JSON list of C-alpha atoms in Angstrom, two decimals:
[
{"chain": "A", "resi": 1, "resn": "MET", "atom": "CA", "xyz": [229.50, 40.30, 137.61]},
{"chain": "A", "resi": 2, "resn": "ARG", "atom": "CA", "xyz": [227.98, 43.02, 139.73]},
{"chain": "A", "resi": 3, "resn": "ARG", "atom": "CA", "xyz": [226.29, 44.60, 136.75]},
{"chain": "A", "resi": 4, "resn": "GLU", "atom": "CA", "xyz": [224.97, 41.50, 135.00]},
{"chain": "A", "resi": 5, "resn": "LYS", "atom": "CA", "xyz": [224.92, 38.86, 137.79]},
{"chain": "A", "resi": 6, "resn": "PRO", "atom": "CA", "xyz": [225.61, 35.61, 135.90]},
{"chain": "A", "resi": 7, "resn": "ASP", "atom": "CA", "xyz": [223.89, 32.32, 136.74]},
{"chain": "A", "resi": 8, "resn": "LEU", "atom": "CA", "xyz": [227.27, 30.60, 137.11]},
{"chain": "A", "resi": 9, "resn": "VAL", "atom": "CA", "xyz": [230.96, 31.53, 137.14]},
{"chain": "A", "resi": 10, "resn": "ILE", "atom": "CA", "xyz": [233.80, 29.26, 136.04]},
{"chain": "A", "resi": 11, "resn": "LEU", "atom": "CA", "xyz": [237.19, 30.42, 137.32]},
{"chain": "A", "resi": 12, "resn": "ASP", "atom": "CA", "xyz": [240.63, 29.07, 136.61]},
{"chain": "A", "resi": 13, "resn": "ILE", "atom": "CA", "xyz": [243.00, 29.28, 139.56]},
{"chain": "A", "resi": 14, "resn": "MET", "atom": "CA", "xyz": [245.71, 30.87, 137.42]},
{"chain": "A", "resi": 15, "resn": "MET", "atom": "CA", "xyz": [244.54, 33.83, 135.39]},
{"chain": "A", "resi": 16, "resn": "ALA", "atom": "CA", "xyz": [246.59, 37.06, 135.12]},
{"chain": "A", "resi": 17, "resn": "TYR", "atom": "CA", "xyz": [248.64, 35.86, 138.10]},
{"chain": "A", "resi": 18, "resn": "ILE", "atom": "CA", "xyz": [248.86, 32.62, 140.05]},
{"chain": "A", "resi": 19, "resn": "LEU", "atom": "CA", "xyz": [245.94, 32.13, 142.44]},
{"chain": "A", "resi": 20, "resn": "GLU", "atom": "CA", "xyz": [244.00, 35.09, 140.98]},
{"chain": "A", "resi": 21, "resn": "GLY", "atom": "CA", "xyz": [240.95, 32.86, 140.52]},
{"chain": "A", "resi": 22, "resn": "LEU", "atom": "CA", "xyz": [241.04, 31.97, 144.21]},
{"chain": "A", "resi": 23, "resn": "ASP", "atom": "CA", "xyz": [241.28, 35.65, 145.14]},
{"chain": "A", "resi": 24, "resn": "ILE", "atom": "CA", "xyz": [238.26, 36.44, 142.97]},
{"chain": "A", "resi": 25, "resn": "ARG", "atom": "CA", "xyz": [236.29, 33.57, 144.53]},
{"chain": "A", "resi": 26, "resn": "ARG", "atom": "CA", "xyz": [237.08, 34.82, 148.01]},
{"chain": "A", "resi": 27, "resn": "GLN", "atom": "CA", "xyz": [235.98, 38.34, 147.05]},
{"chain": "A", "resi": 28, "resn": "MET", "atom": "CA", "xyz": [232.74, 36.97, 145.59]},
{"chain": "A", "resi": 29, "resn": "ALA", "atom": "CA", "xyz": [232.01, 35.10, 148.83]},
{"chain": "A", "resi": 30, "resn": "ALA", "atom": "CA", "xyz": [232.48, 38.30, 150.83]},
{"chain": "A", "resi": 31, "resn": "ASP", "atom": "CA", "xyz": [230.23, 40.38, 148.55]},
{"chain": "A", "resi": 32, "resn": "PRO", "atom": "CA", "xyz": [226.51, 40.18, 149.48]},
{"chain": "A", "resi": 33, "resn": "ASN", "atom": "CA", "xyz": [225.55, 40.74, 145.82]},
{"chain": "A", "resi": 34, "resn": "LEU", "atom": "CA", "xyz": [227.80, 37.96, 144.48]},
{"chain": "A", "resi": 35, "resn": "LYS", "atom": "CA", "xyz": [228.00, 35.33, 147.20]},
{"chain": "A", "resi": 36, "resn": "SER", "atom": "CA", "xyz": [224.98, 33.37, 145.98]},
{"chain": "A", "resi": 37, "resn": "ILE", "atom": "CA", "xyz": [226.40, 32.86, 142.46]},
{"chain": "A", "resi": 38, "resn": "PRO", "atom": "CA", "xyz": [227.58, 29.25, 142.03]},
{"chain": "A", "resi": 39, "resn": "VAL", "atom": "CA", "xyz": [231.25, 28.86, 141.14]},
{"chain": "A", "resi": 40, "resn": "ILE", "atom": "CA", "xyz": [233.18, 26.06, 139.47]},
{"chain": "A", "resi": 41, "resn": "MET", "atom": "CA", "xyz": [236.95, 26.28, 139.92]},
{"chain": "A", "resi": 42, "resn": "SER", "atom": "CA", "xyz": [239.26, 24.75, 137.34]},
{"chain": "A", "resi": 43, "resn": "THR", "atom": "CA", "xyz": [242.94, 23.95, 137.61]},
{"chain": "A", "resi": 44, "resn": "SER", "atom": "CA", "xyz": [245.76, 22.14, 135.93]},
{"chain": "A", "resi": 45, "resn": "LEU", "atom": "CA", "xyz": [247.52, 21.94, 139.31]},
{"chain": "A", "resi": 46, "resn": "THR", "atom": "CA", "xyz": [246.81, 18.31, 140.09]},
{"chain": "A", "resi": 47, "resn": "GLY", "atom": "CA", "xyz": [249.89, 16.89, 141.77]},
{"chain": "A", "resi": 48, "resn": "GLU", "atom": "CA", "xyz": [249.56, 15.89, 145.41]},
{"chain": "A", "resi": 49, "resn": "ARG", "atom": "CA", "xyz": [252.38, 18.24, 146.45]},
{"chain": "A", "resi": 50, "resn": "VAL", "atom": "CA", "xyz": [250.74, 21.16, 144.67]},
{"chain": "A", "resi": 51, "resn": "GLN", "atom": "CA", "xyz": [247.27, 20.41, 146.05]},
{"chain": "A", "resi": 52, "resn": "ARG", "atom": "CA", "xyz": [248.65, 20.30, 149.60]},
{"chain": "A", "resi": 53, "resn": "ASN", "atom": "CA", "xyz": [249.81, 23.89, 149.14]},
{"chain": "A", "resi": 54, "resn": "LEU", "atom": "CA", "xyz": [246.51, 25.20, 147.78]},
{"chain": "A", "resi": 55, "resn": "PRO", "atom": "CA", "xyz": [244.28, 27.15, 150.17]},
{"chain": "A", "resi": 56, "resn": "SER", "atom": "CA", "xyz": [241.67, 25.24, 152.13]},
{"chain": "A", "resi": 57, "resn": "ASP", "atom": "CA", "xyz": [237.88, 25.27, 151.72]},
{"chain": "A", "resi": 58, "resn": "GLU", "atom": "CA", "xyz": [237.78, 28.27, 154.05]},
{"chain": "A", "resi": 59, "resn": "TYR", "atom": "CA", "xyz": [239.53, 30.22, 151.29]},
{"chain": "A", "resi": 60, "resn": "VAL", "atom": "CA", "xyz": [237.40, 28.80, 148.48]},
{"chain": "A", "resi": 61, "resn": "PRO", "atom": "CA", "xyz": [233.90, 28.39, 149.90]},
{"chain": "A", "resi": 62, "resn": "ASP", "atom": "CA", "xyz": [231.26, 26.19, 148.30]},
{"chain": "A", "resi": 63, "resn": "SER", "atom": "CA", "xyz": [232.96, 25.67, 144.96]},
{"chain": "A", "resi": 64, "resn": "ALA", "atom": "CA", "xyz": [233.07, 22.61, 142.74]},
{"chain": "A", "resi": 65, "resn": "TRP", "atom": "CA", "xyz": [236.49, 21.69, 141.38]},
{"chain": "A", "resi": 66, "resn": "LEU", "atom": "CA", "xyz": [237.41, 20.37, 137.94]},
{"chain": "A", "resi": 67, "resn": "HIS", "atom": "CA", "xyz": [240.91, 19.33, 136.98]},
{"chain": "A", "resi": 68, "resn": "LYS", "atom": "CA", "xyz": [242.29, 19.91, 133.50]},
{"chain": "A", "resi": 69, "resn": "PRO", "atom": "CA", "xyz": [241.95, 18.53, 130.99]},
{"chain": "A", "resi": 70, "resn": "ILE", "atom": "CA", "xyz": [238.28, 18.93, 131.77]},
{"chain": "A", "resi": 71, "resn": "ASP", "atom": "CA", "xyz": [236.00, 16.13, 130.68]},
{"chain": "A", "resi": 72, "resn": "PRO", "atom": "CA", "xyz": [233.02, 17.74, 128.88]},
{"chain": "A", "resi": 73, "resn": "ASP", "atom": "CA", "xyz": [230.51, 15.36, 130.51]},
{"chain": "A", "resi": 74, "resn": "GLN", "atom": "CA", "xyz": [231.89, 16.13, 133.96]},
{"chain": "A", "resi": 75, "resn": "LEU", "atom": "CA", "xyz": [231.67, 19.86, 133.23]},
{"chain": "A", "resi": 76, "resn": "LEU", "atom": "CA", "xyz": [228.05, 19.53, 132.12]},
{"chain": "A", "resi": 77, "resn": "ASP", "atom": "CA", "xyz": [227.22, 17.51, 135.24]},
{"chain": "A", "resi": 78, "resn": "GLN", "atom": "CA", "xyz": [228.75, 20.21, 137.48]},
{"chain": "A", "resi": 79, "resn": "VAL", "atom": "CA", "xyz": [226.94, 22.99, 135.61]},
{"chain": "A", "resi": 80, "resn": "LYS", "atom": "CA", "xyz": [223.60, 21.14, 135.97]},
{"chain": "A", "resi": 81, "resn": "LYS", "atom": "CA", "xyz": [224.20, 20.68, 139.70]},
{"chain": "A", "resi": 82, "resn": "ALA", "atom": "CA", "xyz": [225.13, 24.32, 140.13]},
{"chain": "A", "resi": 83, "resn": "VAL", "atom": "CA", "xyz": [222.22, 25.90, 138.26]},
{"chain": "A", "resi": 84, "resn": "GLY", "atom": "CA", "xyz": [219.64, 23.13, 138.41]}
]
């Protein structure tokens, strides 16, 4: 990301380890060169109990959320909002 600076990043919460996507998002927000890149977070963790245990907006700043299975139209709408 630092080398090529994408127009948009889509991160899953669970990548190599659980919550890795959230860690990456937090690091992006703290990096002056990456903090302006829009981010869409995706997750299959949709139960109320699980969502209560996810970090707050302070941990995941300014990110749109999509829940799996992701509706293609909803994804396109979020991408248009993020880069439009």
